[in-house]
Amino acid sequence: MKTSVIGYPRIGKDRELKFASEKYFRNEITEDELLETAKALRLSHWRVQKANGIDYISSNDFSFYDNVLDTAILINAVPRRYRELNLSELDTYFAMAKGYQGENGDVKALAMKKWFNTNYHYMVPEIEDDTEISLSGTKPFDEFSEAEKNGIKTKPDIIGAFTFLKLCRFTGNKKTADISDSVAKAYCEMLKKFNDLGAEWVQFDEPYLVRDLGDDDRSLFVDLYKKILSQKGSVKVLIQTYFGDVRDCCDEISTLDFDGVGIDFVEGKMSLEIADKIDSNKVLFAGVVNGKNIWKNSYEKTLSIISRLEKHFGEIVLSTSCSLLHSPYTLKSETELDETYIKHLAFAEEKLGELSDLKRILSSENPSQTEEYKENVELFEEDRDCDNIEVQEKTAALSEKDFERLPEFAVREKIQKSVFNLPVFPTTTIGSFPQTVDVRQNRAKFRRGEISAEEYETFNKKKIKDCVELQEKIGLDVLVHGEFERNDMVEYFGECLDGFIFTSKAWVQSYGTRCVKPPIVWGDVSRAKPMTVKWSVYAQSLTEKTMKGMLTGPVTILNWSFPREDISLKECAYQIALAIREEVLDLEANGIRIIQVDEAALREKLPLRKSDWKSDYLDWAIPAFRLVHSGVKAETQIHTHMCYSEFTDIIKDIDNMDADVITFEASRSDLTILDSLKENNFRTQVGPGVYDIHSPRIPSVDEIVSAVEKMLKKIPKEKLWINPDCGLKTRGNEETLPSLENLVKAANIMRQR
Ligand code: GLN
Ligand code: ZN
């Protein structure tokens, strides 16, 4: 039995790629220096896999920013506006990723979207009418050769043609059918190159196959791969799926001439039944080691899956369930974490160890008698000491009325209009202000014990004071304290709540050079003490204007943490909701009149298949949010914020969260959401972001005015708020101040009209 890894994290165990790229963006290092860092990282990632005896190691899983963007460039899907900048190859790449504002022009970045059900983001390829698809890049070939020079034979990993096409956005008249031939041709040429280079396997990632597919999708898929596989030569092709099961296309996968099929047995509910339908002469790459979560693999479970699969397949390769991109690097970096915890966990490097353990166990005469196996079974039988009976009783006692806020929305809306007396188009921000070097240094010093709690607080209070003054000067209507005390909107609450454990270096890439460090839900969750009250109360004491209290909602805390696998997500979400509810009531009791409960990540864990939406997710996610705020008074205004506005399909559920105001991203996704707000008589007041904070570009007043004009075509003026599309923490002060000034100017122009 052999082992395979779909992909490895690339940012570096100490986030070397992030720091090098950011230095490059600031012109502090040269292109060559950045390329060297990247090369060293690739080599170390291949070597650690080799050292763990992995048989099929991927190449081309590296990326400076994103693999979908890499694929777009590989086949020449570079929109005109980026070509016309006349930048170097690498800088054109970064212009597509981050936008560009400089001597050569001013262009926005490509749109960015969540990668299936993860917190990773990909760049949406744009196809213009004059885009000429053809194989034009060399990255996968270069990286394959680079590995080979270092004595490592890899299987190149490329986003497959079907998934690529499904993710493209067409900006002109062209449609998928107009370019599918040339896309297939480009992939044929790739295979030819890999034949010439002597590759044994090529892996095409096709996660889109786990979604609901229609007849058109199936014929596109078959059509593409008939063409591609007809040219494959002697190289073997692995079609790699992940994040679910392939129930809608298993016959097609089985019939097409793939040599290997990668199936996810962790997230794929029906994968076991489906596997039986696949041609048993194909090599099955069985995704059994979870690429997304951080818990040790249960060898007992895995062995039972494999023994069932062995009845059908002649050759099975043990694999990860998806790319390890979604896992942190290594437990070796977690020197602060106690062994009681460590022994239950596995990060990317330890998952490699699990694959090689499993390989050894499965090749022994008597697998269940091996040391590795017995040790693992014992571990799973151990009590993790994570129960809190009081919390369990509280969630068990919840009844319908705990999820119902009274009075109803329309009544509250009237009351709030009169108590707040805000102008039309109230302006606000989403919460955080730039986390400048001094802010991060202050926190780091405090953590290292170099400054006292008092010094730490004094500094943050000064920051809050400056931030409040700045907002007053700019003329915003509803203010925020700036979130300087938070490293991250989820990790902060994880650290304050009981039941979480946190890591020092468990970074996972979120987008580009941005990483997040999700806390781990270890046990039952409860609130030991107020978490945000003192900061909000202090901030409110500095101004006559209304200060928003700022919390992260239960669904987002859960979605951006590594969840437990021993209780349901619903149970866990309700536990967190009860803890946040206590904080909401505390803020209210301390004079905070607007409370924003961010559900930034609510949309992203919506199951990939429609039939699972309600039962697996919305039926507990929406109630969890309602539980948080159902206890407040009518005159307390509840806001929520969601990153990404792709919630057209669940618009009723969003309205049902029963918040008073919702702000969300809109500027990067051409405002299509507005139509569906209108169609659905969306009653919650809305603040669709008027500019994109993911890029350092400063939006002009005109640009904002025209965004607001567009919004007003679909949203009644009484319901519209004006705000950026997300928190400002990743931005610098240089661009934040002028951007917000322009936002307020635009609001004033609109008010005068
Ligand atoms: N309140 C958070 C902030 O401003 C929201 C961040 C987010 O939506 N990702 O940072
Ligand atoms: Zn956001």
XYZ file of C-alpha atoms and ligand atoms in Angstrom, residues 430 489 560 598 600 641-644 663-665 693-694 725-727, ligand 2:
18
model
C -17.084 47.392 10.585
C -11.804 38.287 15.885
C -13.201 29.600 12.356
C -20.211 39.582 13.550
C -18.395 36.957 9.074
C -21.687 41.754 9.656
C -20.985 39.127 7.051
C -17.954 38.901 4.819
C -18.945 38.081 1.255
C -23.370 45.093 6.790
C -21.632 42.999 4.182
C -19.167 42.884 1.349
C -10.838 47.004 2.136
C -8.837 43.989 0.935
C -17.037 46.246 3.299
C -15.074 44.764 6.202
C -12.852 45.616 9.180
Zn -15.942 41.116 7.023
